[in-house]
Amino acid sequence: MGGKKKLAQPRYVFVDSPQGPAVINEQHWKLRYNKQLKKFRLHYLPKDYREEKILNDRYPEILEHLKKKLEPYL
């Protein structure tokens, strides 16, 4: 019909754990805040499901975007 099409809003999953809160987006990027170390850790889950590779320096724009989503939960 003649109406405007609504764009889908991105979805996020927020997780709380003893290590600290985390957020996962639709593209499977995961940002966790480690409470003990007071550091953020960015991971790309399809290629690193064990969360061994920290990608903060390689993808700073994704890090900053997810950080904004996670900060209210810190």
C-alpha positions as YAML, in Angstrom:
chain: A
units: angstrom
residues:
- id: 1
  name: MET
  ca: [0.00, 0.00, 0.00]
- id: 2
  name: GLY
  ca: [1.12, 3.64, 0.02]
- id: 3
  name: GLY
  ca: [2.52, 3.80, 3.58]
- id: 4
  name: LYS
  ca: [6.11, 4.13, 4.61]
- id: 5
  name: LYS
  ca: [7.95, 0.94, 5.41]
- id: 6
  name: LYS
  ca: [9.32, 0.73, 8.94]
- id: 7
  name: LEU
  ca: [12.95, -0.24, 9.30]
- id: 8
  name: ALA
  ca: [13.63, -3.09, 11.70]
- id: 9
  name: GLN
  ca: [15.25, -2.03, 14.95]
- id: 10
  name: PRO
  ca: [18.51, -3.82, 15.79]
- id: 11
  name: ARG
  ca: [18.20, -6.38, 18.54]
- id: 12
  name: TYR
  ca: [20.53, -6.93, 21.46]
- id: 13
  name: VAL
  ca: [20.79, -9.62, 24.10]
- id: 14
  name: PHE
  ca: [22.04, -8.57, 27.51]
- id: 15
  name: VAL
  ca: [23.58, -11.14, 29.86]
- id: 16
  name: ASP
  ca: [24.66, -10.85, 33.48]
- id: 17
  name: SER
  ca: [27.22, -13.20, 35.00]
- id: 18
  name: PRO
  ca: [29.66, -13.29, 37.93]
- id: 19
  name: GLN
  ca: [32.39, -12.03, 35.53]
- id: 20
  name: GLY
  ca: [30.32, -9.02, 34.55]
- id: 21
  name: PRO
  ca: [27.60, -7.93, 32.13]
- id: 22
  name: ALA
  ca: [27.72, -8.59, 28.39]
- id: 23
  name: VAL
  ca: [25.81, -7.59, 25.26]
- id: 24
  name: ILE
  ca: [25.47, -9.55, 22.01]
- id: 25
  name: ASN
  ca: [24.15, -8.01, 18.79]
- id: 26
  name: GLU
  ca: [22.44, -9.59, 15.75]
- id: 27
  name: GLN
  ca: [25.76, -9.87, 13.93]
- id: 28
  name: HIS
  ca: [27.07, -12.04, 16.79]
- id: 29
  name: TRP
  ca: [29.52, -9.52, 18.21]
- id: 30
  name: LYS
  ca: [29.84, -9.84, 21.97]
- id: 31
  name: LEU
  ca: [31.13, -7.22, 24.36]
- id: 32
  name: ARG
  ca: [31.78, -8.23, 27.95]
- id: 33
  name: TYR
  ca: [32.82, -6.01, 30.82]
- id: 34
  name: ASN
  ca: [35.12, -7.83, 33.24]
- id: 35
  name: LYS
  ca: [34.39, -6.49, 36.74]
- id: 36
  name: GLN
  ca: [37.66, -7.69, 38.30]
- id: 37
  name: LEU
  ca: [39.91, -6.30, 35.55]
- id: 38
  name: LYS
  ca: [37.67, -3.30, 34.86]
- id: 39
  name: LYS
  ca: [38.10, -3.87, 31.11]
- id: 40
  name: PHE
  ca: [35.92, -4.42, 28.07]
- id: 41
  name: ARG
  ca: [36.53, -7.43, 25.80]
- id: 42
  name: LEU
  ca: [35.13, -7.57, 22.26]
- id: 43
  name: HIS
  ca: [34.68, -10.97, 20.55]
- id: 44
  name: TYR
  ca: [33.23, -12.19, 17.24]
- id: 45
  name: LEU
  ca: [31.44, -15.38, 18.28]
- id: 46
  name: PRO
  ca: [31.14, -17.20, 14.91]
- id: 47
  name: LYS
  ca: [34.94, -17.34, 14.66]
- id: 48
  name: ASP
  ca: [35.77, -17.37, 18.37]
- id: 49
  name: TYR
  ca: [33.07, -19.08, 20.40]
- id: 50
  name: ARG
  ca: [35.54, -19.65, 23.27]
- id: 51
  name: GLU
  ca: [36.12, -15.89, 23.52]
- id: 52
  name: GLU
  ca: [39.90, -16.22, 23.33]
- id: 53
  name: LYS
  ca: [40.66, -13.39, 20.86]
- id: 54
  name: ILE
  ca: [40.13, -9.85, 22.07]
- id: 55
  name: LEU
  ca: [39.25, -7.64, 19.09]
- id: 56
  name: ASN
  ca: [39.04, -4.22, 20.77]
- id: 57
  name: ASP
  ca: [41.86, -2.69, 18.71]
- id: 58
  name: ARG
  ca: [40.79, -4.16, 15.36]
- id: 59
  name: TYR
  ca: [37.16, -2.98, 15.52]
- id: 60
  name: PRO
  ca: [37.02, 0.23, 17.59]
- id: 61
  name: GLU
  ca: [33.73, 1.39, 16.00]
- id: 62
  name: ILE
  ca: [31.94, -1.81, 17.04]
- id: 63
  name: LEU
  ca: [33.52, -1.59, 20.49]
- id: 64
  name: GLU
  ca: [32.25, 1.97, 21.02]
- id: 65
  name: HIS
  ca: [28.77, 1.18, 19.72]
- id: 66
  name: LEU
  ca: [28.31, -1.83, 22.00]
- id: 67
  name: LYS
  ca: [29.89, 0.00, 24.93]
- id: 68
  name: LYS
  ca: [27.13, 2.62, 24.72]
- id: 69
  name: LYS
  ca: [24.52, -0.15, 24.85]
- id: 70
  name: LEU
  ca: [26.17, -1.86, 27.83]
- id: 71
  name: GLU
  ca: [27.07, 1.17, 29.99]
- id: 72
  name: PRO
  ca: [23.63, 1.48, 31.65]
- id: 73
  name: TYR
  ca: [24.14, -2.02, 33.09]
- id: 74
  name: LEU
  ca: [27.56, -1.40, 34.64]
...
